[in-house]
C-alpha positions as CSV (number, residue, x, y, z in Angstrom):
1,X,-98.5,38.2,38.8
2,X,-98.6,35.3,36.4
3,X,-95.7,36.8,34.4
4,X,-93.7,37.4,37.5
5,X,-94.2,33.9,38.7
6,X,-93.2,32.4,35.3
7,X,-90.0,34.4,35.2
8,X,-89.1,33.5,38.8
9,X,-89.7,29.8,38.2
10,X,-87.6,30.0,35.0
11,X,-84.7,31.6,36.9
12,X,-84.8,29.0,39.6
13,X,-85.0,26.1,37.0
14,X,-82.1,27.5,35.0
15,X,-80.0,27.9,38.2
16,X,-80.4,24.2,39.1
17,X,-79.7,23.1,35.5
18,X,-76.5,25.1,35.5
19,X,-75.1,23.7,38.7
20,X,-75.9,20.2,37.6
21,X,-73.0,20.2,34.9
22,X,-69.2,20.6,35.5
23,X,-67.6,23.8,34.3
24,X,-66.1,23.7,30.7
25,X,-63.5,26.4,30.0
26,X,-63.7,28.0,26.6
27,X,-60.1,27.0,26.0
28,X,-61.0,23.4,26.3
29,X,-63.8,23.8,23.8
30,X,-61.6,25.7,21.4
31,X,-64.7,27.1,19.8
32,X,-62.9,29.7,17.8
33,X,-60.5,27.4,16.0
34,X,-63.4,25.0,15.1
35,X,-65.5,27.9,13.8
36,X,-62.6,29.2,11.7
37,X,-61.8,25.8,10.4
38,X,-65.4,25.1,9.5
39,X,-65.8,28.5,7.9
40,X,-62.6,27.9,5.8
41,X,-63.9,24.5,4.6
42,X,-67.3,25.8,3.8
43,X,-66.1,29.0,2.1
44,X,-63.5,27.1,-0.1
45,X,-65.6,24.1,-1.1
46,X,-65.0,23.2,-4.8
47,X,-65.6,20.3,-7.1
48,X,-61.9,19.4,-7.5
49,X,-61.5,18.0,-4.0
50,X,-59.8,21.1,-2.5
51,X,-61.9,20.7,0.6
52,X,-60.2,17.4,1.4
53,X,-56.8,18.9,0.8
54,X,-57.6,21.7,3.3
55,X,-58.5,19.1,5.9
56,X,-55.3,17.2,5.2
57,X,-53.1,20.3,5.5
58,X,-54.8,21.2,8.7
59,X,-54.1,17.7,10.1
60,X,-50.5,17.9,9.1
61,X,-50.1,21.3,10.8
62,X,-51.6,19.9,14.0
63,X,-49.2,16.9,13.9
64,X,-46.2,19.2,13.6
65,X,-47.3,21.2,16.6
66,X,-47.6,18.0,18.6
67,X,-44.1,16.8,17.6
68,X,-42.5,19.9,19.1
69,X,-42.2,18.0,22.4
70,X,-40.2,15.2,20.8
71,X,-36.4,15.4,20.6
72,X,-34.6,15.1,17.3
73,X,-31.0,16.4,17.0
74,X,-29.5,15.6,13.6
75,X,-26.0,16.6,14.8
76,X,-26.0,13.8,17.4
77,X,-24.2,10.6,16.5
78,X,-26.1,8.3,14.1
79,X,-28.8,6.4,16.0
80,X,-28.8,8.9,18.9
81,X,-30.8,11.7,17.3
82,X,-33.7,11.2,19.8
83,X,-31.4,11.9,22.8
84,X,-30.8,15.3,24.4
85,X,-27.2,16.3,23.6
86,X,-26.3,16.6,27.2
87,X,-26.7,12.8,27.8
88,X,-24.9,11.6,24.7
89,X,-21.5,9.9,25.6
90,X,-20.0,9.3,22.1
91,X,-16.5,8.5,23.3
92,X,-14.9,6.1,25.7
93,X,-11.4,4.9,26.9
94,X,-9.6,1.9,28.4
95,X,-9.4,3.2,31.9
96,X,-10.2,0.5,34.5
97,X,-12.9,1.6,37.0
98,X,-13.9,0.4,40.5
99,X,-17.1,-1.4,41.4
100,X,-17.6,0.8,44.5
101,X,-17.3,4.5,45.5
102,X,-17.9,7.6,43.4
103,X,-17.2,7.5,39.7
104,X,-15.3,10.8,39.9
105,X,-12.9,9.3,42.4
106,X,-12.1,6.2,40.3
107,X,-9.0,7.5,38.5
108,X,-6.0,9.0,40.3
109,X,-4.8,10.2,36.9
110,X,-5.9,9.8,33.3
111,X,-3.3,8.5,30.8
112,X,-2.6,10.7,27.8
113,X,-1.3,8.0,25.4
114,X,-2.1,4.4,24.4
115,X,0.4,1.7,23.5
116,X,-0.7,-1.7,22.1
117,X,1.3,-4.8,21.4
118,X,0.1,-7.9,19.6
119,X,1.7,-10.7,21.5
120,X,2.3,-14.4,22.1
121,X,3.5,-15.6,25.5
122,X,6.8,-16.8,24.1
123,X,7.8,-13.1,23.7
124,X,6.9,-12.2,27.2
125,X,10.4,-11.1,28.2
126,X,10.7,-8.9,25.2
127,X,7.4,-7.3,25.9
128,X,8.2,-6.8,29.6
129,X,11.3,-4.9,28.5
130,X,9.3,-2.8,26.1
131,X,6.5,-1.9,28.5
132,X,9.0,-0.6,31.0
133,X,10.0,2.0,28.4
134,X,6.5,3.6,28.7
135,X,5.6,5.7,31.7
136,X,2.4,5.9,33.7
137,X,1.1,8.4,31.1
138,X,0.4,5.3,28.9
139,X,-2.4,2.9,28.9
140,X,-1.0,-0.6,28.0
141,X,-3.2,-2.8,25.8
142,X,-2.1,-6.4,24.9
143,X,-3.7,-8.3,22.0
144,X,-3.1,-12.0,22.5
145,X,-3.0,-14.1,19.4
146,X,-2.2,-17.4,21.2
147,X,-5.0,-17.3,23.8
148,X,-2.7,-17.1,26.8
149,X,-3.6,-14.2,29.1
150,X,-3.5,-15.1,32.7
151,X,0.1,-16.3,32.6
152,X,1.1,-12.6,32.1
153,X,0.2,-11.8,35.7
154,X,3.8,-12.8,36.6
155,X,4.5,-9.2,35.6
156,X,3.1,-6.6,38.0
157,X,2.3,-4.1,35.2
158,X,0.2,-6.8,33.5
159,X,-2.4,-6.6,36.3
160,X,-3.1,-3.0,35.3
161,X,-3.0,-3.6,31.6
162,X,-6.0,-4.4,29.3
163,X,-5.9,-7.9,27.7
164,X,-7.9,-8.9,24.6
165,X,-7.6,-12.4,23.3
166,X,-8.5,-14.0,19.9
167,X,-6.5,-16.8,18.6
168,X,-4.4,-16.4,15.4
169,X,-5.3,-12.8,14.6
170,X,-3.1,-10.0,13.5
171,X,-2.7,-6.5,15.1
172,X,-4.7,-4.9,12.2
173,X,-7.6,-7.3,12.9
174,X,-7.5,-6.2,16.5
175,X,-7.1,-2.5,15.6
176,X,-10.1,-2.5,13.3
177,X,-12.3,-4.1,16.0
178,X,-11.0,-2.6,19.3
179,X,-9.4,0.7,18.4
180,X,-12.3,2.6,17.0
181,X,-11.5,6.4,16.9
182,X,-14.3,7.1,19.5
183,X,-12.7,4.6,21.9
184,X,-9.2,6.0,21.7
185,X,-10.3,9.6,21.4
186,X,-8.9,10.5,24.9
187,X,-5.4,9.6,23.8
188,X,-3.1,12.2,22.1
189,X,-1.0,9.4,20.5
190,X,-1.6,5.8,19.7
191,X,1.3,3.3,19.4
192,X,0.4,0.1,17.5
193,X,3.5,-2.0,17.8
194,X,4.8,-5.5,17.0
195,X,6.2,-7.8,19.7
196,X,9.7,-8.3,18.3
197,X,11.2,-4.8,18.8
198,X,14.4,-4.1,20.8
199,X,14.0,-0.9,22.8
200,X,17.3,-0.4,24.6
201,X,17.7,3.0,22.9
202,X,14.1,4.1,23.2
203,X,12.2,6.3,25.7
204,X,8.5,6.9,25.0
205,X,8.3,10.3,26.8
206,X,11.3,11.7,24.9
207,X,9.8,10.3,21.7
208,X,6.6,12.2,22.2
209,X,8.5,15.4,22.8
210,X,10.3,15.1,19.4
211,X,7.0,14.2,17.6
212,X,5.4,17.3,19.0
213,X,8.5,19.5,18.2
214,X,8.6,18.4,14.6
215,X,4.8,18.4,14.0
216,X,4.6,14.7,13.1
217,X,1.1,13.2,12.9
218,X,2.3,9.8,11.8
219,X,5.7,8.5,12.8
220,X,7.9,5.7,13.8
221,X,11.3,5.3,15.6
222,X,14.3,4.9,13.4
223,X,15.4,1.3,12.8
224,X,18.9,0.1,13.4
225,X,20.3,-0.1,9.8
226,X,22.6,-3.1,10.5
227,X,19.7,-5.4,11.5
228,X,17.5,-6.9,8.8
229,X,16.2,-5.4,5.5
230,X,14.5,-2.0,5.8
231,X,13.5,0.8,3.5
232,X,15.9,3.6,3.2
233,X,13.3,6.0,4.7
234,X,13.0,4.1,8.0
235,X,16.7,3.6,8.7
236,X,18.1,5.6,11.6
237,X,20.4,8.5,10.8
238,X,23.2,9.4,13.2
239,X,23.2,13.0,14.5
240,X,19.6,13.7,13.5
241,X,16.5,14.1,15.6
242,X,14.0,13.5,12.8
243,X,14.0,13.0,9.0
244,X,11.1,13.2,6.6
245,X,12.6,12.2,3.2
246,X,15.2,10.1,1.6
247,X,16.7,8.9,-1.6
248,X,15.6,5.4,-2.8
249,X,16.7,3.2,-5.6
250,X,16.3,4.7,-9.2
251,X,12.7,4.5,-10.4
252,X,11.2,3.7,-7.0
253,X,9.8,7.2,-6.4
254,X,7.7,9.0,-9.0
255,X,7.8,12.2,-6.8
256,X,10.4,13.0,-4.1
257,X,7.4,13.9,-1.8
258,X,5.7,10.6,-2.2
259,X,6.4,7.1,-0.7
260,X,8.7,5.5,-0.3
261,X,11.0,8.6,-0.5
262,X,8.8,10.6,1.8
263,X,5.4,10.5,3.6
264,X,6.2,6.9,4.6
265,X,6.7,4.7,7.7
266,X,6.5,1.0,8.1
267,X,3.6,-0.9,9.8
268,X,5.7,-2.7,12.4
269,X,5.9,0.3,14.9
270,X,3.7,3.2,13.7
271,X,2.6,6.0,16.0
272,X,-0.5,8.0,15.2
273,X,-1.9,11.2,16.4
274,X,-5.6,11.1,17.4
275,X,-6.7,12.9,14.3
276,X,-4.5,10.9,11.9
277,X,-5.7,7.6,13.5
278,X,-9.4,8.6,12.9
279,X,-8.6,8.6,9.1
280,X,-6.4,5.6,9.1
281,X,-8.9,3.4,11.0
282,X,-11.5,4.1,8.3
283,X,-9.0,3.1,5.6
284,X,-8.2,-0.3,7.2
285,X,-10.2,-2.9,5.4
286,X,-12.2,-5.3,7.6
287,X,-11.2,-8.4,5.7
288,X,-7.6,-7.6,5.0
289,X,-5.9,-8.5,8.3
290,X,-2.2,-8.1,7.5
291,X,-2.1,-4.5,6.7
292,X,0.3,-4.9,3.7
293,X,0.1,-1.8,1.5
294,X,-1.3,0.4,4.3
295,X,2.1,2.0,4.8
296,X,2.1,3.3,1.3
297,X,-1.4,4.8,1.7
298,X,-0.9,6.6,5.0
299,X,-0.1,9.7,3.0
300,X,-3.8,10.2,2.2
301,X,-4.6,10.9,5.9
302,X,-2.5,14.0,6.6
303,X,-1.7,17.1,4.6
304,X,0.9,17.9,3.6
305,X,2.0,14.3,4.1
306,X,5.7,14.9,3.4
307,X,5.9,17.3,6.3
308,X,3.6,15.5,8.8
309,X,5.0,11.9,8.4
310,X,8.5,11.2,9.5
311,X,11.0,9.0,11.3
312,X,12.4,9.8,14.8
313,X,16.2,9.1,14.7
314,X,17.0,10.2,18.2
315,X,14.8,7.5,19.7
316,X,15.4,4.3,17.8
317,X,14.6,0.6,17.9
318,X,15.8,-2.8,16.6
319,X,13.5,-5.0,14.5
320,X,14.4,-8.5,15.7
321,X,12.4,-10.2,12.9
322,X,11.0,-13.0,15.0
323,X,8.5,-14.9,12.8
324,X,6.2,-15.8,15.7
325,X,2.9,-14.8,14.0
326,X,4.0,-16.5,10.8
327,X,4.1,-19.8,12.7
328,X,0.5,-19.4,13.5
329,X,-0.4,-20.3,9.9
330,X,-1.4,-23.7,8.6
331,X,0.8,-26.1,6.7
332,X,-0.6,-26.9,3.2
333,X,0.8,-29.2,0.5
334,X,3.9,-29.9,2.6
335,X,4.9,-26.3,2.8
336,X,5.8,-24.5,6.1
337,X,3.0,-22.6,7.9
338,X,4.7,-19.3,7.4
339,X,4.6,-19.7,3.6
340,X,0.8,-19.6,3.6
341,X,0.8,-16.5,5.8
342,X,3.3,-14.8,3.4
343,X,1.2,-15.7,0.4
344,X,-1.9,-14.2,2.1
345,X,0.0,-11.0,2.8
346,X,1.0,-10.6,-0.9
347,X,-2.6,-11.3,-2.0
348,X,-3.9,-8.7,0.4
349,X,-1.5,-6.1,-0.8
350,X,-2.7,-6.5,-4.4
351,X,-6.3,-6.4,-3.3
352,X,-5.8,-3.3,-1.2
353,X,-4.1,-1.5,-4.1
354,X,-6.9,-2.4,-6.5
355,X,-9.6,-1.3,-4.0
356,X,-8.0,2.0,-3.4
357,X,-7.4,2.7,-7.1
358,X,-11.0,1.8,-7.9
359,X,-12.4,3.9,-5.1
360,X,-10.4,6.9,-6.3
361,X,-11.7,6.4,-9.9
362,X,-15.3,6.1,-8.8
363,X,-15.0,9.3,-6.7
364,X,-13.6,11.4,-9.6
365,X,-16.2,10.0,-12.0
366,X,-19.0,10.9,-9.6
367,X,-18.0,14.5,-9.7
368,X,-17.5,14.6,-13.5
369,X,-13.8,14.4,-13.6
370,X,-11.8,12.0,-15.8
371,X,-9.4,10.2,-13.4
372,X,-6.9,9.5,-16.2
373,X,-5.9,13.2,-16.0
374,X,-4.4,12.5,-12.6
375,X,-1.0,11.0,-11.9
376,X,-1.4,7.8,-9.9
377,X,0.1,8.1,-6.3
């Protein structure tokens, strides 16, 4: 009886002890993993510190397991690696949107092309005539170097255009800062034009058709040969749709497929495909604002350049050579403002040539090739 009573009391006591504590699942205790870890440490203990290494390795492994829940996508744009790819919006555009309604109802149509003009208000009538040569398939962007923007609302189209203003800046200054390839990515072609162009014989839609037909990635309209000084390459040819090469003065072209005999357009009215512009934008130097020398280097952005760069003869323009931006310079030592601007242009040309040549040499040397074995382009 004594034994039976002791067993019975023990059972009752154990029952009350058990119900007094919350249940602890074995998965929470993770007994097995701790036993294995302890066994591993004990069984491999040596005098050279391998026990500590084992603990560290185990800690690293546990850390990697925990990081699985964190997002890291190396293929995302730089700085956005922590975002899920589905939320990354790496491109934009210049489409104006409403402040009300649904976003997918904002745009009745999305323009396919972009045209930019760098303008002063004095050339408003010329720009008005030029803009009317571009259809609703174009987004119009005006860069104002004289700070006057609201006055342009006298033109109905100006109310739908994009206006960016910074005093006494060039179109290449604007292009580097406001035409990043990811901003203009929705547009098939980008026109980056001066303000002093006569467009009586130009139609933008017809121009695009010819560019596509002849596979031009970089192009410009032909220039009226009787007005102003032009390169032979950019002069309009009668009876021709497009030309891609020419004959220049003796000694000017080291190769008939190189500028200025081919693979060449001027910087007053260039037109770039989306892909070509992505390359050209990266080549524009941030501190060289006039773009001199850029025309001779465009060949590096398409291949083969002598086939993908050309002049459209059937849609041509007149360069009126209005020195409006030159007058934005500053008179020094009694000289006219435009002389200082011209001197800056020449200096930038030399600086750009030197930078490009040095960059090429540095690249070839980095891969173990002697750059003197190559003919300078």
